[in-house]
Structure formats: structure tokens, C-alpha cells
mmCIF file of C-alpha atoms in Angstrom:
data_model
loop_
_atom_site.group_PDB
_atom_site.id
_atom_site.type_symbol
_atom_site.label_atom_id
_atom_site.label_comp_id
_atom_site.label_asym_id
_atom_site.label_seq_id
_atom_site.Cartn_x
_atom_site.Cartn_y
_atom_site.Cartn_z
ATOM 1 C CA MET D 813 158.750 82.037 -46.791
ATOM 2 C CA ASN D 814 155.907 81.902 -44.302
ATOM 3 C CA ILE D 815 153.862 84.491 -42.382
ATOM 4 C CA PRO D 816 156.126 84.574 -39.282
ATOM 5 C CA ASN D 817 159.196 85.106 -41.478
ATOM 6 C CA MET D 818 157.414 87.855 -43.424
ATOM 7 C CA LEU D 819 156.567 89.564 -40.127
ATOM 8 C CA THR D 820 160.202 89.288 -39.103
ATOM 9 C CA LEU D 821 161.275 90.844 -42.414
ATOM 10 C CA SER D 822 158.794 93.670 -41.836
ATOM 11 C CA ARG D 823 160.793 94.583 -38.715
ATOM 12 C CA PHE D 824 163.850 95.104 -40.894
ATOM 13 C CA VAL D 825 161.755 97.441 -43.073
ATOM 14 C CA LEU D 826 160.573 99.350 -39.993
ATOM 15 C CA ILE D 827 164.152 100.221 -38.976
ATOM 16 C CA PRO D 828 164.693 102.971 -41.593
ATOM 17 C CA VAL D 829 161.090 104.121 -41.076
ATOM 18 C CA TYR D 830 161.757 104.485 -37.347
ATOM 19 C CA LEU D 831 165.015 106.339 -37.976
ATOM 20 C CA ALA D 832 163.518 108.731 -40.532
ATOM 21 C CA ILE D 833 160.640 109.638 -38.223
ATOM 22 C CA PHE D 834 162.834 109.910 -35.126
ATOM 23 C CA LEU D 835 165.474 112.032 -36.835
ATOM 24 C CA SER D 836 162.816 114.344 -38.268
ATOM 25 C CA GLY D 837 161.973 115.242 -34.664
ATOM 26 C CA HIS D 838 158.822 113.153 -34.237
ATOM 27 C CA ILE D 839 160.213 111.120 -31.364
ATOM 28 C CA GLN D 840 156.910 109.973 -29.890
ATOM 29 C CA ILE D 841 155.620 108.837 -33.292
ATOM 30 C CA ALA D 842 158.905 106.975 -33.781
ATOM 31 C CA PHE D 843 158.254 105.251 -30.465
ATOM 32 C CA VAL D 844 154.896 104.073 -31.861
ATOM 33 C CA ILE D 845 156.801 102.606 -34.851
ATOM 34 C CA LEU D 846 159.077 100.852 -32.365
ATOM 35 C CA LEU D 847 156.016 99.460 -30.580
ATOM 36 C CA ALA D 848 154.646 98.238 -33.919
ATOM 37 C CA ALA D 849 157.931 96.415 -34.506
ATOM 38 C CA GLY D 850 157.643 94.898 -31.029
ATOM 39 C CA LEU D 851 154.111 93.732 -31.771
ATOM 40 C CA THR D 852 155.243 92.029 -34.986
ATOM 41 C CA ASP D 853 157.881 90.255 -32.902
ATOM 42 C CA ILE D 854 155.234 88.950 -30.511
ATOM 43 C CA LEU D 855 152.897 88.022 -33.363
ATOM 44 C CA ASP D 856 155.477 86.199 -35.470
ATOM 45 C CA GLY D 857 156.628 84.157 -32.478
ATOM 46 C CA TYR D 858 153.077 83.264 -31.528
ATOM 47 C CA ILE D 859 152.127 82.209 -35.058
ATOM 48 C CA ALA D 860 155.348 80.249 -35.554
ATOM 49 C CA ARG D 861 154.919 78.308 -32.306
ATOM 50 C CA THR D 862 151.171 77.654 -32.486
ATOM 51 C CA ARG D 863 151.116 76.689 -36.181
ATOM 52 C CA GLY D 864 154.368 74.743 -36.263
ATOM 53 C CA LEU D 865 155.994 77.258 -38.606
ATOM 54 C CA ILE D 866 159.351 77.576 -36.850
ATOM 55 C CA THR D 867 162.115 77.544 -39.463
ATOM 56 C CA PRO D 868 165.906 77.713 -39.212
ATOM 57 C CA VAL D 869 165.770 81.001 -41.136
ATOM 58 C CA GLY D 870 163.232 82.406 -38.681
ATOM 59 C CA VAL D 871 165.256 81.262 -35.681
ATOM 60 C CA MET D 872 168.237 83.189 -37.089
ATOM 61 C CA LEU D 873 166.434 86.281 -38.491
ATOM 62 C CA ASP D 874 164.084 86.948 -35.561
ATOM 63 C CA PRO D 875 166.741 87.845 -32.985
ATOM 64 C CA LEU D 876 168.784 89.598 -35.693
ATOM 65 C CA ALA D 877 165.813 91.859 -36.487
ATOM 66 C CA ASP D 878 165.392 92.605 -32.778
ATOM 67 C CA LYS D 879 169.067 93.432 -32.311
ATOM 68 C CA CYS D 880 169.235 95.592 -35.451
ATOM 69 C CA MET D 881 166.181 97.557 -34.335
ATOM 70 C CA MET D 882 167.671 97.998 -30.874
ATOM 71 C CA ILE D 883 170.961 99.219 -32.350
ATOM 72 C CA ALA D 884 169.010 101.773 -34.431
ATOM 73 C CA VAL D 885 167.200 102.909 -31.281
ATOM 74 C CA ILE D 886 170.470 103.139 -29.337
ATOM 75 C CA LEU D 887 172.074 105.245 -32.060
ATOM 76 C CA SER D 888 169.062 107.537 -32.362
ATOM 77 C CA LEU D 889 168.957 108.123 -28.605
ATOM 78 C CA LEU D 890 172.706 108.659 -28.516
ATOM 79 C CA ILE D 891 172.936 111.207 -31.326
ATOM 80 C CA THR D 892 170.099 113.215 -29.774
ATOM 81 C CA HIS D 893 171.858 113.109 -26.381
ATOM 82 C CA MET D 894 168.914 111.375 -24.733
ATOM 83 C CA ILE D 895 171.199 108.711 -23.245
ATOM 84 C CA PRO D 896 174.836 108.882 -22.120
ATOM 85 C CA TRP D 897 177.441 107.499 -24.479
ATOM 86 C CA GLN D 898 178.523 104.959 -21.854
ATOM 87 C CA ALA D 899 175.029 103.432 -21.785
ATOM 88 C CA ALA D 900 174.921 103.395 -25.584
ATOM 89 C CA ALA D 901 178.338 101.715 -25.698
ATOM 90 C CA ALA D 902 177.291 99.043 -23.184
ATOM 91 C CA MET D 903 174.068 98.354 -25.093
ATOM 92 C CA PHE D 904 175.848 98.308 -28.441
ATOM 93 C CA ILE D 905 178.608 95.982 -27.222
ATOM 94 C CA ARG D 906 176.058 93.566 -25.806
ATOM 95 C CA ASP D 907 173.820 93.544 -28.906
ATOM 96 C CA ALA D 908 176.688 93.457 -31.405
ATOM 97 C CA GLY D 909 178.280 90.649 -29.417
ATOM 98 C CA MET D 910 175.058 88.666 -29.512
ATOM 99 C CA ILE D 911 174.692 89.186 -33.283
ATOM 100 C CA ILE D 912 178.291 88.324 -34.113
ATOM 101 C CA GLY D 913 178.392 85.376 -31.712
ATOM 102 C CA SER D 914 175.124 83.927 -32.984
ATOM 103 C CA ALA D 915 176.155 84.269 -36.632
ATOM 104 C CA PHE D 916 179.633 82.849 -35.981
ATOM 105 C CA PHE D 917 178.350 79.754 -34.218
ATOM 106 C CA HIS D 918 175.370 79.308 -36.556
ATOM 107 C CA PHE D 919 177.654 79.157 -39.596
ATOM 108 C CA ARG D 920 179.940 76.732 -37.778
ATOM 109 C CA GLY D 921 177.014 74.339 -37.416
ATOM 110 C CA LYS D 922 176.426 74.896 -33.715
ATOM 111 C CA LEU D 923 172.958 74.748 -32.228
ATOM 112 C CA THR D 924 171.535 78.105 -31.215
ATOM 113 C CA VAL D 925 169.457 78.771 -28.131
ATOM 114 C CA PRO D 926 165.917 79.946 -28.869
ATOM 115 C CA ALA D 927 164.499 82.974 -27.087
ATOM 116 C CA ASN D 928 163.625 82.311 -23.473
ATOM 117 C CA VAL D 929 161.675 84.064 -20.728
ATOM 118 C CA MET D 930 164.692 86.109 -19.584
ATOM 119 C CA GLY D 931 165.311 87.358 -23.109
ATOM 120 C CA LYS D 932 161.685 88.346 -23.537
ATOM 121 C CA LEU D 933 161.651 90.047 -20.142
ATOM 122 C CA THR D 934 164.802 91.982 -21.050
ATOM 123 C CA THR D 935 163.139 93.175 -24.258
ATOM 124 C CA VAL D 936 160.071 94.379 -22.347
ATOM 125 C CA LEU D 937 162.307 96.164 -19.828
ATOM 126 C CA TYR D 938 164.191 97.878 -22.679
ATOM 127 C CA TYR D 939 160.911 99.045 -24.222
ATOM 128 C CA LEU D 940 159.915 100.502 -20.853
ATOM 129 C CA ALA D 941 163.290 102.231 -20.542
ATOM 130 C CA ILE D 942 162.875 103.747 -24.003
ATOM 131 C CA LEU D 943 159.354 104.872 -23.111
ATOM 132 C CA PHE D 944 160.676 106.545 -19.956
ATOM 133 C CA ILE D 945 163.473 108.221 -21.939
ATOM 134 C CA VAL D 946 161.148 109.427 -24.713
ATOM 135 C CA PHE D 947 158.837 111.004 -22.150
ATOM 136 C CA LYS D 948 161.840 112.426 -20.230
ATOM 137 C CA LEU D 949 161.012 110.888 -16.854
ATOM 138 C CA THR D 950 163.585 111.821 -14.221
ATOM 139 C CA PHE D 951 164.543 108.233 -13.375
ATOM 140 C CA ALA D 952 164.782 107.076 -17.009
ATOM 141 C CA VAL D 953 168.570 106.852 -17.319
ATOM 142 C CA THR D 954 168.940 105.175 -13.912
ATOM 143 C CA TYR D 955 166.319 102.633 -14.958
ATOM 144 C CA LEU D 956 168.161 102.170 -18.275
ATOM 145 C CA TRP D 957 171.329 101.217 -16.376
ATOM 146 C CA PHE D 958 169.320 98.652 -14.412
ATOM 147 C CA VAL D 959 168.027 97.176 -17.682
ATOM 148 C CA ILE D 960 171.529 97.107 -19.151
ATOM 149 C CA SER D 961 172.639 95.074 -16.125
ATOM 150 C CA VAL D 962 169.731 92.670 -16.606
ATOM 151 C CA SER D 963 170.584 92.368 -20.304
ATOM 152 C CA PHE D 964 174.160 91.322 -19.530
ATOM 153 C CA LEU D 965 172.889 88.776 -17.003
ATOM 154 C CA THR D 966 170.525 87.454 -19.679
ATOM 155 C CA SER D 967 173.442 87.194 -22.124
ATOM 156 C CA PHE D 968 175.449 85.140 -19.648
ATOM 157 C CA ILE D 969 172.450 82.829 -19.204
ATOM 158 C CA TYR D 970 172.210 82.408 -22.994
ATOM 159 C CA ILE D 971 175.926 81.632 -23.216
ATOM 160 C CA PHE D 972 175.607 79.042 -20.450
ATOM 161 C CA GLN D 973 172.584 77.462 -22.188
ATOM 162 C CA PHE D 974 174.460 77.512 -25.515
ATOM 163 C CA LEU D 975 177.400 75.654 -23.975
ATOM 164 C CA LEU D 976 175.142 73.059 -22.342
ATOM 165 C CA LEU D 977 173.085 72.549 -25.520
ATOM 166 C CA ASN D 978 176.126 72.048 -27.726
ATOM 167 C CA ARG D 979 177.913 69.868 -25.190
ATOM 168 C CA ALA D 980 174.843 67.596 -25.032
ATOM 169 C CA ALA D 981 174.605 67.517 -28.849
ATOM 170 C CA LYS D 982 178.285 66.608 -29.109
ATOM 171 C CA MET D 983 177.809 63.671 -26.718
ATOM 172 C CA LYS D 984 175.062 62.134 -28.858
#
């Protein structure tokens, strides 16, 4: 257990905190909790890379924490009718697919693709979409659909990288 992994675990703890605050009607404060979770994500990645503290557990838990938080956000926005169910379904399918696929291949001994620039950009775009939704900007849902499209493109890139990485590993 190292500092980056502890920061990652703190994101799991922030999920019920976010939900409790959001569902009690303090949506903007809940968004601040979401931002805090995002900052721990940035911080744990930075510390892990710069101090050589990348671990297999961290590589698996970090994206899982991100996806679980995003699923909590999706559900909270859906049940309060802040986003259409179709957008929530698309986001949920994508994130659940990434979680299940990563876990399936991880436990089958396959190499997993670490976060890349497209994945980080997608996360930032999602945070912006949530900000726009929380503050009820008129273009928020349209922008959300754009981000959903980018997220699926990013997923296809990850799948392609996964296939190339494991094909190369198999040839060695």
C-alpha cells in the first residue's frame, strides 16, 4: 500500500459522500466533492509516475475508481432528471463495458493499457459536461452527447491498443 494507492482508495470513499450530498439537494457542493475526487486522480497518477510507485493494483484500481465514480454521477443525474435516460444508458454501457472488459482480461493474464492522453481528455470533457449540467447551461445536454461520442471513440482506441499490446506480447 503506497500513497498513490491510498489516494485511489479515497476516491472509492468519496463515492457515497458524493451521493449523500447530491441526493440531499446540495448539487453544487456534490460537484465540489466530484472535483476533489478528480484532483486525487491527478495527484495519485503524478506521484506514482514521478516516484516510481506504479503497482499492478494501482493500474487496476485507478480506472475502476474513476468508472465507479462516473457511474454514481450518471445515476445521480439520471434520477434527478438532469440528463436524458438515453445519455445515461450510453454512458453506463460504455463505463460498465470498460470495467467488465478490463477485469475479464486482467484476470485472464492479459496486459492492460494504461491511461493515455485521449482517456484523460475524455475525463476532462466529462467533468466540463457535468459542470454545465449542474449549472443548467442551455447547451449542456448537447455538449454531453458530444462527450459521449468522444468517449466511445476513446474506448475504440483503447481496444485497438489492447489488441496490439497483447499481440506483441504473445509474439515474444
